[in-house]
GROMACS .gro file of N, CA and C in nm:
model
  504
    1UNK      N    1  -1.692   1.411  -2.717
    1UNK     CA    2  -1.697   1.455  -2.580
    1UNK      C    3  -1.623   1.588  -2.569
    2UNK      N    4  -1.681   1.671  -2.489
    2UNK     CA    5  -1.636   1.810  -2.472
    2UNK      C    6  -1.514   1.876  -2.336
    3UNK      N    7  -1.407   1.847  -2.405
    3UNK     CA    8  -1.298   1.848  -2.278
    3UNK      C    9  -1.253   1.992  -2.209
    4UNK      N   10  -1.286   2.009  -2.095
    4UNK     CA   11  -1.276   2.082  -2.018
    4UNK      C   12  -1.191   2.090  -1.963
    5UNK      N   13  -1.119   2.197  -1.822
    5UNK     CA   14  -1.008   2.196  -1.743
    5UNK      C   15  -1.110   2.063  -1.615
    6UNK      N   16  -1.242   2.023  -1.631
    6UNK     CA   17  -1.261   1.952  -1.512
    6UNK      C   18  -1.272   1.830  -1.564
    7UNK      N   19  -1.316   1.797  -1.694
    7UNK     CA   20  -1.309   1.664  -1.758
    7UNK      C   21  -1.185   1.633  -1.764
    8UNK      N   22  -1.065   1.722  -1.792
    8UNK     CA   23  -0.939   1.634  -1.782
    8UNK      C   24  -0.897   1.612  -1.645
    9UNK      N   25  -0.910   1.677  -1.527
    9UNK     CA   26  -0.885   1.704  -1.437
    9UNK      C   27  -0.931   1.534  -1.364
   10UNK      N   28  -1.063   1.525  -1.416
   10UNK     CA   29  -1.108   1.375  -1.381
   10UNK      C   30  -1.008   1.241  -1.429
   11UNK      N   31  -1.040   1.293  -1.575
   11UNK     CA   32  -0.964   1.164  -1.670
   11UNK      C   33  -0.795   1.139  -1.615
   12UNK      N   34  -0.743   1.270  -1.598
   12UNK     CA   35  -0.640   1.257  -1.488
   12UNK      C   36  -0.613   1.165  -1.391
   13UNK      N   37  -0.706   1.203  -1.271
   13UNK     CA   38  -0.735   1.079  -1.189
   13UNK      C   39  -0.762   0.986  -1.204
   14UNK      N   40  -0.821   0.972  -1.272
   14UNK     CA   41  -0.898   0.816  -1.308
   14UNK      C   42  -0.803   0.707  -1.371
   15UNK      N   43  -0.689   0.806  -1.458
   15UNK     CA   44  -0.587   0.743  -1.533
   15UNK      C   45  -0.469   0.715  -1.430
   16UNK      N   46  -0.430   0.814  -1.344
   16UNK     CA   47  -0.347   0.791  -1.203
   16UNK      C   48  -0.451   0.679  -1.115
   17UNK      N   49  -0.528   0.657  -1.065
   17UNK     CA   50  -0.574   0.546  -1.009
   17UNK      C   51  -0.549   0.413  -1.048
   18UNK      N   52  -0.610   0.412  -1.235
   18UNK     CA   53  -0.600   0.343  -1.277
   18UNK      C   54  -0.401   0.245  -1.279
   19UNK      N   55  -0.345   0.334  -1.291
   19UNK     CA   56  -0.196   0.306  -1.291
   19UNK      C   57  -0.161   0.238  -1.181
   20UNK      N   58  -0.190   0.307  -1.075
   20UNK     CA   59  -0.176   0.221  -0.888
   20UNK      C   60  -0.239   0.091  -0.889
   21UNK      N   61  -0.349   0.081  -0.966
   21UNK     CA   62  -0.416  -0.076  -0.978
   21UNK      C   63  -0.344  -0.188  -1.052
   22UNK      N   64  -0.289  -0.133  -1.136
   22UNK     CA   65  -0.181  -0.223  -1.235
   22UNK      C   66  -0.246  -0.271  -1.346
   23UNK      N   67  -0.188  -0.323  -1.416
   23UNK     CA   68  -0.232  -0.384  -1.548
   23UNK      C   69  -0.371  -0.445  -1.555
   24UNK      N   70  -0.409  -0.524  -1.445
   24UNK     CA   71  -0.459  -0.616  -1.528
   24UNK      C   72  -0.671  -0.551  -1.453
   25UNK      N   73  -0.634  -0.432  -1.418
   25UNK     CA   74  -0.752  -0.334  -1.374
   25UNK      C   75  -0.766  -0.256  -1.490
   26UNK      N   76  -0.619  -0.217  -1.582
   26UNK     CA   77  -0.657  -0.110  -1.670
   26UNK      C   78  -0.772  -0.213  -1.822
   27UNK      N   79  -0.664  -0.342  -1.811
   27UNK     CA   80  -0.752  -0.384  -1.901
   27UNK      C   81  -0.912  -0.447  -1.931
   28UNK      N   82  -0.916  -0.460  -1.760
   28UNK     CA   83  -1.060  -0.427  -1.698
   28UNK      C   84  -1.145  -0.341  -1.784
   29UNK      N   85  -1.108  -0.208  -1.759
   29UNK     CA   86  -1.141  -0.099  -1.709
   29UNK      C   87  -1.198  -0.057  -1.905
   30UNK      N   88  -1.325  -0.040  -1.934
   30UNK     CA   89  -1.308   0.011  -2.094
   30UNK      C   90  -1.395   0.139  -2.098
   31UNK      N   91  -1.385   0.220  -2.170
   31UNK     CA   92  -1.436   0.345  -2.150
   31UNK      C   93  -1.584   0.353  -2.254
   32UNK      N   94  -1.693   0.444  -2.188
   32UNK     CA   95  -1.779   0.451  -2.244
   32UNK      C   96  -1.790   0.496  -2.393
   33UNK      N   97  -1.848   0.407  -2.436
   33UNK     CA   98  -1.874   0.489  -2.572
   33UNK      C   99  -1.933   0.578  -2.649
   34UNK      N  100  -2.023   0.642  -2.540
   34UNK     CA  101  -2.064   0.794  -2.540
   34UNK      C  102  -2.073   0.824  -2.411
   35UNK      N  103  -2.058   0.977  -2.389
   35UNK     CA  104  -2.063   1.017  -2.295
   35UNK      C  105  -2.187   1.149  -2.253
   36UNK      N  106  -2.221   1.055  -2.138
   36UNK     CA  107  -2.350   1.181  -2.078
   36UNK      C  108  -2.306   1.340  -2.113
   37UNK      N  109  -2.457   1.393  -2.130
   37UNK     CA  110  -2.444   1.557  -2.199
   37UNK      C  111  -2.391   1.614  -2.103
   38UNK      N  112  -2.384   1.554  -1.949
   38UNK     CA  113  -2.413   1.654  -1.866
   38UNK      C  114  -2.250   1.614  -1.816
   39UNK      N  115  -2.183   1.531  -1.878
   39UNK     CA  116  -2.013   1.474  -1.840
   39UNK      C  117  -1.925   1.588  -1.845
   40UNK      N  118  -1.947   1.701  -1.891
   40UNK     CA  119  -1.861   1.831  -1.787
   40UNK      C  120  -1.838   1.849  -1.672
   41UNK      N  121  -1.971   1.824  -1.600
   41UNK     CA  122  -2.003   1.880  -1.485
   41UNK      C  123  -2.003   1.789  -1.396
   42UNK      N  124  -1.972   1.658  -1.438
   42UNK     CA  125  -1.924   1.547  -1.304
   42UNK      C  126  -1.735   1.574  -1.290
   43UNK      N  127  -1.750   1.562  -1.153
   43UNK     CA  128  -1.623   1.561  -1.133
   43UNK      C  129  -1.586   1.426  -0.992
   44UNK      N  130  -1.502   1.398  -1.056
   44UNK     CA  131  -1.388   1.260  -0.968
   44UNK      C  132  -1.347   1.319  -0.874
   45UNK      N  133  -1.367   1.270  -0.767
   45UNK     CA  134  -1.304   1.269  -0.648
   45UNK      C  135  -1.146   1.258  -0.642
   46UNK      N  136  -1.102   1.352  -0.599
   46UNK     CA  137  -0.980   1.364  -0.606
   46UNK      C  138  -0.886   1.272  -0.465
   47UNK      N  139  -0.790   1.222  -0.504
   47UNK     CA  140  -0.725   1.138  -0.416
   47UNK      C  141  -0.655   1.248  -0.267
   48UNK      N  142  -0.631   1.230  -0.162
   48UNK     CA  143  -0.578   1.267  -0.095
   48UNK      C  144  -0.469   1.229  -0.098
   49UNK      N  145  -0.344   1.290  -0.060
   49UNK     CA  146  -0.190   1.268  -0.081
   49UNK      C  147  -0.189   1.250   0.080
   50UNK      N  148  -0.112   1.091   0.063
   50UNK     CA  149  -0.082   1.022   0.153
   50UNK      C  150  -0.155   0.913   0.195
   51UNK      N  151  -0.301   0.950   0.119
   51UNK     CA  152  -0.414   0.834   0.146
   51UNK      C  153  -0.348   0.681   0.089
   52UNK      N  154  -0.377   0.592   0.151
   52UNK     CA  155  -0.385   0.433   0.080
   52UNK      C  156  -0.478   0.492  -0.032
   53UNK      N  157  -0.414   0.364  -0.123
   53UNK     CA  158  -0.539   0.292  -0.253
   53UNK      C  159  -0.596   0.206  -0.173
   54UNK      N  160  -0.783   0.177  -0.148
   54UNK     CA  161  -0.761   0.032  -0.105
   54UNK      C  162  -0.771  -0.037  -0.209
   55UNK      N  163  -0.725  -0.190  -0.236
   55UNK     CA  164  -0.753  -0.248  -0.312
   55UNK      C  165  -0.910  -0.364  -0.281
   56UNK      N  166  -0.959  -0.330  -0.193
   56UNK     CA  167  -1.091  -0.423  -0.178
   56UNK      C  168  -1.061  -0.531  -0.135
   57UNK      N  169  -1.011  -0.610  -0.089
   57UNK     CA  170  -0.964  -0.747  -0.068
   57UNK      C  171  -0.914  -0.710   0.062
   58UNK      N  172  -0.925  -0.830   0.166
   58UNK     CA  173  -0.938  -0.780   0.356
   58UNK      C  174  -0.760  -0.840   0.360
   59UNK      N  175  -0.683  -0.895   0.293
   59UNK     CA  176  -0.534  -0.918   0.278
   59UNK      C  177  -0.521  -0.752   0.242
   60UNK      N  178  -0.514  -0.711   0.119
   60UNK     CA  179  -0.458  -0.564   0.088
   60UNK      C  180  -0.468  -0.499   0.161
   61UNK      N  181  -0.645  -0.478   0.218
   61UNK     CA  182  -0.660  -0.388   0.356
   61UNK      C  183  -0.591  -0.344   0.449
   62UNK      N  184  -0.567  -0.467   0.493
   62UNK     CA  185  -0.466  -0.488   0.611
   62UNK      C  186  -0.385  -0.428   0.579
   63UNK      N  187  -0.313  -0.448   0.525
   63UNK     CA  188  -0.119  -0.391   0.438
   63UNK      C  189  -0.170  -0.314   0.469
   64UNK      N  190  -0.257  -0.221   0.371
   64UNK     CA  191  -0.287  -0.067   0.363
   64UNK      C  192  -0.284  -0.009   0.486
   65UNK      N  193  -0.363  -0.081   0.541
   65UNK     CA  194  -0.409   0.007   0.719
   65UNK      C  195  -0.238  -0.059   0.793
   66UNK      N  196  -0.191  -0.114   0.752
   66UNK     CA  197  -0.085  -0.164   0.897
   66UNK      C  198   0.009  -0.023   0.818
   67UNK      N  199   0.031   0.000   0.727
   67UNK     CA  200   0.105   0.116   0.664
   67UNK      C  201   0.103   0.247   0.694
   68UNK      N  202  -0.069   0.267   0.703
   68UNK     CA  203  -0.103   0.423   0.742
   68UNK      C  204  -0.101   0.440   0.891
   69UNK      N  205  -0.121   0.291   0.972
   69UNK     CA  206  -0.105   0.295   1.138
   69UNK      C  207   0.073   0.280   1.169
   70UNK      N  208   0.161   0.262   1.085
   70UNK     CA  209   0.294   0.281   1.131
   70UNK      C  210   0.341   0.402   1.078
   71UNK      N  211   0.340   0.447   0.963
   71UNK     CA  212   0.361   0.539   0.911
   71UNK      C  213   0.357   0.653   0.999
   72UNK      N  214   0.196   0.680   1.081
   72UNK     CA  215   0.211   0.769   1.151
   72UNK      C  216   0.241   0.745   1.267
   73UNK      N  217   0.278   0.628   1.294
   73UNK     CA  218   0.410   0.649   1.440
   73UNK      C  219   0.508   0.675   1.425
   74UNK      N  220   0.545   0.618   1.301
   74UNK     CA  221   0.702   0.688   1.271
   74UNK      C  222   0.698   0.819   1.268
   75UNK      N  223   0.602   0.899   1.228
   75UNK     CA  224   0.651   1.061   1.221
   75UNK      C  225   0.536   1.126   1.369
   76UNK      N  226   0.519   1.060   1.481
   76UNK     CA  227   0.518   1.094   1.587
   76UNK      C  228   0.349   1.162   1.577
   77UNK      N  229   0.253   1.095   1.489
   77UNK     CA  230   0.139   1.148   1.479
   77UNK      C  231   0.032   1.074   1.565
   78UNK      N  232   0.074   0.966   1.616
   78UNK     CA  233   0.012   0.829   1.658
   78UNK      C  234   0.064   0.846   1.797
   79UNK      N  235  -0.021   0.751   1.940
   79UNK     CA  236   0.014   0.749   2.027
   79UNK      C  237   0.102   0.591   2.086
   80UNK      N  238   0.088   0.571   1.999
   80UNK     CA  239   0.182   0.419   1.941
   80UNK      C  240   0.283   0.420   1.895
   81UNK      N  241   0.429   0.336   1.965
   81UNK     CA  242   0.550   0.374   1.883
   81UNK      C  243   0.547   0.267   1.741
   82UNK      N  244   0.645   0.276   1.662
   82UNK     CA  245   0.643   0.222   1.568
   82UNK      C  246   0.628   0.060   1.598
   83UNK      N  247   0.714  -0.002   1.683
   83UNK     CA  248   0.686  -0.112   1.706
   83UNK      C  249   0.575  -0.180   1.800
   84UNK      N  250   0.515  -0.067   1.861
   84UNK     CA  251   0.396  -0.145   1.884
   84UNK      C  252   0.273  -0.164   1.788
   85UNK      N  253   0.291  -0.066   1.688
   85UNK     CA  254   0.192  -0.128   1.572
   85UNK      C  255   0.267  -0.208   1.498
   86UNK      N  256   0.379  -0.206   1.495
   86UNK     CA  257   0.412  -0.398   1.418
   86UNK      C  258   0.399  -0.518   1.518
   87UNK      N  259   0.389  -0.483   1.641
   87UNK     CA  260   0.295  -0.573   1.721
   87UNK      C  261   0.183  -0.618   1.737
   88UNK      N  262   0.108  -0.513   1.684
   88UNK     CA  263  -0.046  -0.548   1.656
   88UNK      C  264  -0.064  -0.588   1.513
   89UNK      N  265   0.037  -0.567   1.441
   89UNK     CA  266  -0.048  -0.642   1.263
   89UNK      C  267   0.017  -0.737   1.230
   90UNK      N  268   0.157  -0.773   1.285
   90UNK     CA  269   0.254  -0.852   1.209
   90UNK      C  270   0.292  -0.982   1.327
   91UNK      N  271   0.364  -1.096   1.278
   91UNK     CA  272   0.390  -1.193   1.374
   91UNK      C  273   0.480  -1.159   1.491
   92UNK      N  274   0.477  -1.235   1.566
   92UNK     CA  275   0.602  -1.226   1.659
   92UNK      C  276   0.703  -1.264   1.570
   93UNK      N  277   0.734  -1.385   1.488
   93UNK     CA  278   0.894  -1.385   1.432
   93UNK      C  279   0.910  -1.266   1.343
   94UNK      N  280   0.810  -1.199   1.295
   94UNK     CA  281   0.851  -1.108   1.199
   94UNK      C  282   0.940  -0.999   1.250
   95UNK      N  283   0.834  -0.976   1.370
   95UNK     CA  284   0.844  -0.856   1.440
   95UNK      C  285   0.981  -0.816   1.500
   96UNK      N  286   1.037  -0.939   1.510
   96UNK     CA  287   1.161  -0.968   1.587
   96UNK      C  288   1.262  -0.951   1.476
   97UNK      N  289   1.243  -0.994   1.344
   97UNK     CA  290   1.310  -0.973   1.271
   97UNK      C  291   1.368  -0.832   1.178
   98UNK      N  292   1.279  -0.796   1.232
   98UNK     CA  293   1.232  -0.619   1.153
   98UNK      C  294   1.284  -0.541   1.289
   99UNK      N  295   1.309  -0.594   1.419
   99UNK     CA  296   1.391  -0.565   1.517
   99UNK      C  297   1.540  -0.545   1.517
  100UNK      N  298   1.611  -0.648   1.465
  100UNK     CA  299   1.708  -0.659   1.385
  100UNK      C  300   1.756  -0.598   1.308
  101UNK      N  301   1.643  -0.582   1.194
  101UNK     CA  302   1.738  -0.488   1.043
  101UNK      C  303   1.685  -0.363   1.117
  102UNK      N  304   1.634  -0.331   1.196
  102UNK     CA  305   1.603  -0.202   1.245
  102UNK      C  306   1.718  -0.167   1.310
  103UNK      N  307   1.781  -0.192   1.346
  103UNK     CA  308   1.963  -0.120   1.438
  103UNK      C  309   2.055  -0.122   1.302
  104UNK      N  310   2.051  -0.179   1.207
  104UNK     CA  311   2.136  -0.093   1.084
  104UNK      C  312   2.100   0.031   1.011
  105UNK      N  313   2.150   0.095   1.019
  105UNK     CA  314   2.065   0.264   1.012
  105UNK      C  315   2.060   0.307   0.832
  106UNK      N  316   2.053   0.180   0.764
  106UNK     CA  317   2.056   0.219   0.560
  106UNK      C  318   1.949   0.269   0.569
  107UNK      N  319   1.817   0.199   0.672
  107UNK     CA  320   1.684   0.173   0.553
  107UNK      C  321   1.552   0.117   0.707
  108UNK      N  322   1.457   0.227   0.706
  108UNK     CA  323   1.329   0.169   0.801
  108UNK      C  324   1.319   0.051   0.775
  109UNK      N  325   1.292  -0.067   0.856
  109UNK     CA  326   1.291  -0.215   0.803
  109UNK      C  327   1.173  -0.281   0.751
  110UNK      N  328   1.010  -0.121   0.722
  110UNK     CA  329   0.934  -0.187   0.715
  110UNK      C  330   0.924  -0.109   0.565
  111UNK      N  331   0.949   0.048   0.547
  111UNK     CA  332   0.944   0.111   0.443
  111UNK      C  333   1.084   0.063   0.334
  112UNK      N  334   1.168  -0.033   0.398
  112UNK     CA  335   1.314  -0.050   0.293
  112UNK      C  336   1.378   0.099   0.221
  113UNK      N  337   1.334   0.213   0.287
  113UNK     CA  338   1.400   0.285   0.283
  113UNK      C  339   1.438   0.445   0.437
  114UNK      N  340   1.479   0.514   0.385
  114UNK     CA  341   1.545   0.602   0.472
  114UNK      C  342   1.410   0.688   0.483
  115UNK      N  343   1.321   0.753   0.397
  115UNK     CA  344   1.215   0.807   0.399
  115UNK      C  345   1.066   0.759   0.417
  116UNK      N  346   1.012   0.880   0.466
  116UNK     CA  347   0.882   0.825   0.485
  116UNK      C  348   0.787   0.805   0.359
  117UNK      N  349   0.720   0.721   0.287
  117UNK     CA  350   0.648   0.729   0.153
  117UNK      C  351   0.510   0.856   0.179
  118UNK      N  352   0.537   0.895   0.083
  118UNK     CA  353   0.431   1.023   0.044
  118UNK      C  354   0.248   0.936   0.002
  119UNK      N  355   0.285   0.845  -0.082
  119UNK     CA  356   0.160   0.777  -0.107
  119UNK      C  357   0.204   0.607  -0.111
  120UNK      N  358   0.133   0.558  -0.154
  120UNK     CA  359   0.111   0.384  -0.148
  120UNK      C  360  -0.039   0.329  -0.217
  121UNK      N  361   0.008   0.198  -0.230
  121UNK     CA  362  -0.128   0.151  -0.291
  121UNK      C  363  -0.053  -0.039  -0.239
  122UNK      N  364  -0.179  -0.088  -0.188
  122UNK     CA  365  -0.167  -0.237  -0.201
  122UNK      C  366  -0.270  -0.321  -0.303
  123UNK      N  367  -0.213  -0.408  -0.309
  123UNK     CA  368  -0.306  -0.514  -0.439
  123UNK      C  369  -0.281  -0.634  -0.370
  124UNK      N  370  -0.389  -0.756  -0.365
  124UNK     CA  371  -0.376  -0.858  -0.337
  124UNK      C  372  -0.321  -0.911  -0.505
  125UNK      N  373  -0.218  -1.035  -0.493
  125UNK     CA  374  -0.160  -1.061  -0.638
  125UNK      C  375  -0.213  -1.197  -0.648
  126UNK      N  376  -0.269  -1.264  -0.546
  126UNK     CA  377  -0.281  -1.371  -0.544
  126UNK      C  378  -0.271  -1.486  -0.426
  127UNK      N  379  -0.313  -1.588  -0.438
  127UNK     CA  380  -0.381  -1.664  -0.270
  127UNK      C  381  -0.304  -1.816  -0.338
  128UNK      N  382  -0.255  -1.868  -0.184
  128UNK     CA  383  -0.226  -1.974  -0.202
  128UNK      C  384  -0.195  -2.064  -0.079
  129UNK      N  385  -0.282  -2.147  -0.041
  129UNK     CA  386  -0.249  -2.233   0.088
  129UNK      C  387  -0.322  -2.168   0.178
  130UNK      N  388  -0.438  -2.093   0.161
  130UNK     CA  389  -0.461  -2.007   0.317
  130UNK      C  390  -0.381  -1.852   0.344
  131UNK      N  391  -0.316  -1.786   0.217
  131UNK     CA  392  -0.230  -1.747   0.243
  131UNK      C  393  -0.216  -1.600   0.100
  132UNK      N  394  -0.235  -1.456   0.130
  132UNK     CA  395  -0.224  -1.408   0.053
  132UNK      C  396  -0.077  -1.330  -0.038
  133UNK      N  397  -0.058  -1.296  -0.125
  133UNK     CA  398   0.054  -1.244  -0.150
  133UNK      C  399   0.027  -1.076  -0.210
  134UNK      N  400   0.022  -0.964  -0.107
  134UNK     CA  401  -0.014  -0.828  -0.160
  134UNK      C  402   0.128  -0.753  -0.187
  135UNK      N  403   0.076  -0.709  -0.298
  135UNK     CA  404   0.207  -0.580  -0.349
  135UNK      C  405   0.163  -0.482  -0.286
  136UNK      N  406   0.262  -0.408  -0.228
  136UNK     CA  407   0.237  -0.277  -0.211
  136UNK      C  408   0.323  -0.156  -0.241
  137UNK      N  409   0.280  -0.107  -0.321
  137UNK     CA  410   0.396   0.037  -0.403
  137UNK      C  411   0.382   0.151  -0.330
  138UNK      N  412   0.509   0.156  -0.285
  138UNK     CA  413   0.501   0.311  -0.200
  138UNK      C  414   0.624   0.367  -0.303
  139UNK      N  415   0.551   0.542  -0.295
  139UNK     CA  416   0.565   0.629  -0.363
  139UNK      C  417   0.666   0.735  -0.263
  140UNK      N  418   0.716   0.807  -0.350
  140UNK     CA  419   0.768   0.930  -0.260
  140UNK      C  420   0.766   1.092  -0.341
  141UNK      N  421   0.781   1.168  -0.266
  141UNK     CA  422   0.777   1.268  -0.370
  141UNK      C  423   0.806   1.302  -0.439
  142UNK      N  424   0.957   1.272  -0.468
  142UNK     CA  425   1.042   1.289  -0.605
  142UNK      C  426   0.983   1.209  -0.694
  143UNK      N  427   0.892   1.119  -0.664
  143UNK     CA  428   0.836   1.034  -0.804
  143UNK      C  429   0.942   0.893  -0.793
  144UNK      N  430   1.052   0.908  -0.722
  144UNK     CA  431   1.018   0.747  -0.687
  144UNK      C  432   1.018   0.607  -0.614
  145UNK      N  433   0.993   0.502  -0.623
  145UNK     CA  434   0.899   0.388  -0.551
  145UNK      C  435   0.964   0.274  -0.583
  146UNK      N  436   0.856   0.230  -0.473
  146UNK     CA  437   0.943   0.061  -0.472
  146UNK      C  438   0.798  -0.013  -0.449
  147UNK      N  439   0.839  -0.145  -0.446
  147UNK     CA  440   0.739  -0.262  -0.469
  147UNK      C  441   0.806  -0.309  -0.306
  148UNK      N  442   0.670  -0.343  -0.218
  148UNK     CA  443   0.760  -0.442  -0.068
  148UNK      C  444   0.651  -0.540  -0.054
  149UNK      N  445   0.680  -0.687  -0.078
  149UNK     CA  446   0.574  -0.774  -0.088
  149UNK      C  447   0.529  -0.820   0.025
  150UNK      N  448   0.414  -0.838   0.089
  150UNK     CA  449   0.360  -0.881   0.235
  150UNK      C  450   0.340  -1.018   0.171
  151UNK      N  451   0.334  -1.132   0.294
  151UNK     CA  452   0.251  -1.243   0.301
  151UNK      C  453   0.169  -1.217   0.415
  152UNK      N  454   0.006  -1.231   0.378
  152UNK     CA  455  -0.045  -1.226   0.496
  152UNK      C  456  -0.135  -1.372   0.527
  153UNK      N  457  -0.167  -1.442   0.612
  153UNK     CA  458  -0.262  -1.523   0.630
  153UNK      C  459  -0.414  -1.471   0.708
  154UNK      N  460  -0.449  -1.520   0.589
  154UNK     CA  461  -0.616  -1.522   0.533
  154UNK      C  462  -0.678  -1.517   0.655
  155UNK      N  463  -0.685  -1.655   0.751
  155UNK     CA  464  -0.767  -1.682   0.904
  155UNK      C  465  -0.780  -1.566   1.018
  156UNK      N  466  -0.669  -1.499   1.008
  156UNK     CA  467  -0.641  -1.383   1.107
  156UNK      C  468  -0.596  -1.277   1.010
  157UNK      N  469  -0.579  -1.252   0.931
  157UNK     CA  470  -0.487  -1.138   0.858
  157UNK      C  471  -0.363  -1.141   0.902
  158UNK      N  472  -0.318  -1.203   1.014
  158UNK     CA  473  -0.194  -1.149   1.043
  158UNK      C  474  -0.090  -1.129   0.921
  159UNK      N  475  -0.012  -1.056   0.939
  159UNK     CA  476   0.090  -0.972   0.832
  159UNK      C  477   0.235  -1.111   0.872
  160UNK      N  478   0.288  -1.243   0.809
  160UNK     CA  479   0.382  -1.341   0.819
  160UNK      C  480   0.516  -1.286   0.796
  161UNK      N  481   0.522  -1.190   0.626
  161UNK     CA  482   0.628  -1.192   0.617
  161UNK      C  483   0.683  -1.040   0.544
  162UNK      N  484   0.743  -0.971   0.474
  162UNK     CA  485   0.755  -0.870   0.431
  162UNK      C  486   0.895  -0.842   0.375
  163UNK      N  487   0.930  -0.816   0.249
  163UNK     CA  488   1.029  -0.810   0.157
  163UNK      C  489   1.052  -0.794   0.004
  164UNK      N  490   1.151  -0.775  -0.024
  164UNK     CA  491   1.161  -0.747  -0.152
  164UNK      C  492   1.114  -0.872  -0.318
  165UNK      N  493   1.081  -0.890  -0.256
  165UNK     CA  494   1.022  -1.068  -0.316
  165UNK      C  495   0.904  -1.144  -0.315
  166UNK      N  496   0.813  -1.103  -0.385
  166UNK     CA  497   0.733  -1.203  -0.351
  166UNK      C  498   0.685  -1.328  -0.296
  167UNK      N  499   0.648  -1.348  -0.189
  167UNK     CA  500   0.680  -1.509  -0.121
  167UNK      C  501   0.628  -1.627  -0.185
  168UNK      N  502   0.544  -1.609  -0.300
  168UNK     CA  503   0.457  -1.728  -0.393
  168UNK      C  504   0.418  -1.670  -0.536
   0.00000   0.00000   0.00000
């Protein structure tokens, strides 16, 4: 195969995507064993900075979208304050609770940190009881990230729980 500044430029992406998906996508994932004549001249869609990954699954979704709909209330882009979109995706006990660690001034109580994340990606990890468990890795610009685990239930999506821990 004939590597170009646009063939790597792809394989790039494709290899950064691939990374946000986690392990068990890369080993999915196997590469052709020849490649079209004309594989110069395709080029990968390049990610937008700040975009979600979605991960396909209507649990990850959610995360993803309740992320990019608070995110931009927090930085005043939205006509929604921050807590009224954790009113619309997340429980009332949550909500109340993320009320709480919200008046100690370390850490946003939904980002677990002081900054806003530059990018993110959610993954559903797994279902249990009616009940999903999505990772979601937010990124920042210095390069680096954290893992904040949602529980969401399946029937409504609602967003249950959110923390450093996986709940199952």
């Amino acid at each position: 195969m004939i590597r170009t500044p646009t063939t790597r430029a792809a394989l790039a992406a494709a290899t950064a995507l691939l990374a946000l998906a986690g392990p068990a996508a890369a080993a999915r994932a196997t590469p052709p064993q020849t490649a079209p004549a004309d594989a110069a001249t395709v080029v990968a869609p390049t990610p937008v900075i700040g975009a979600p990954v979605r991960a396909g699954t209507p649990a990850a979704d959610r995360v993803a979208a309740f992320l990019e709909a608070y995110r931009a209330a927090v930085l005043g882009q939205s006509d929604r304050t921050p807590r009224q979109v954790r009113g619309h995706y997340l429980s009332a006990h949550l909500n109340h609770r993320l009320d709480a660690r919200a008046q100690q001034p370390e850490a946003d109580p939904v980002f677990r940190a002081q900054d806003v994340p530059a990018h993110w990606a959610a993954q559903e990890v797994g279902q249990e009881k009616g009940f999903a468990s999505v990772r979601l890795t937010e990124s920042w610009g210095d390069g680096s990230g954290r893992d904040v685990w949602y529980a969401v239930r399946l029937t409504d999506l609602r967003i249950l729980d959110l923390g450093d821990e996986p709940a199952f």
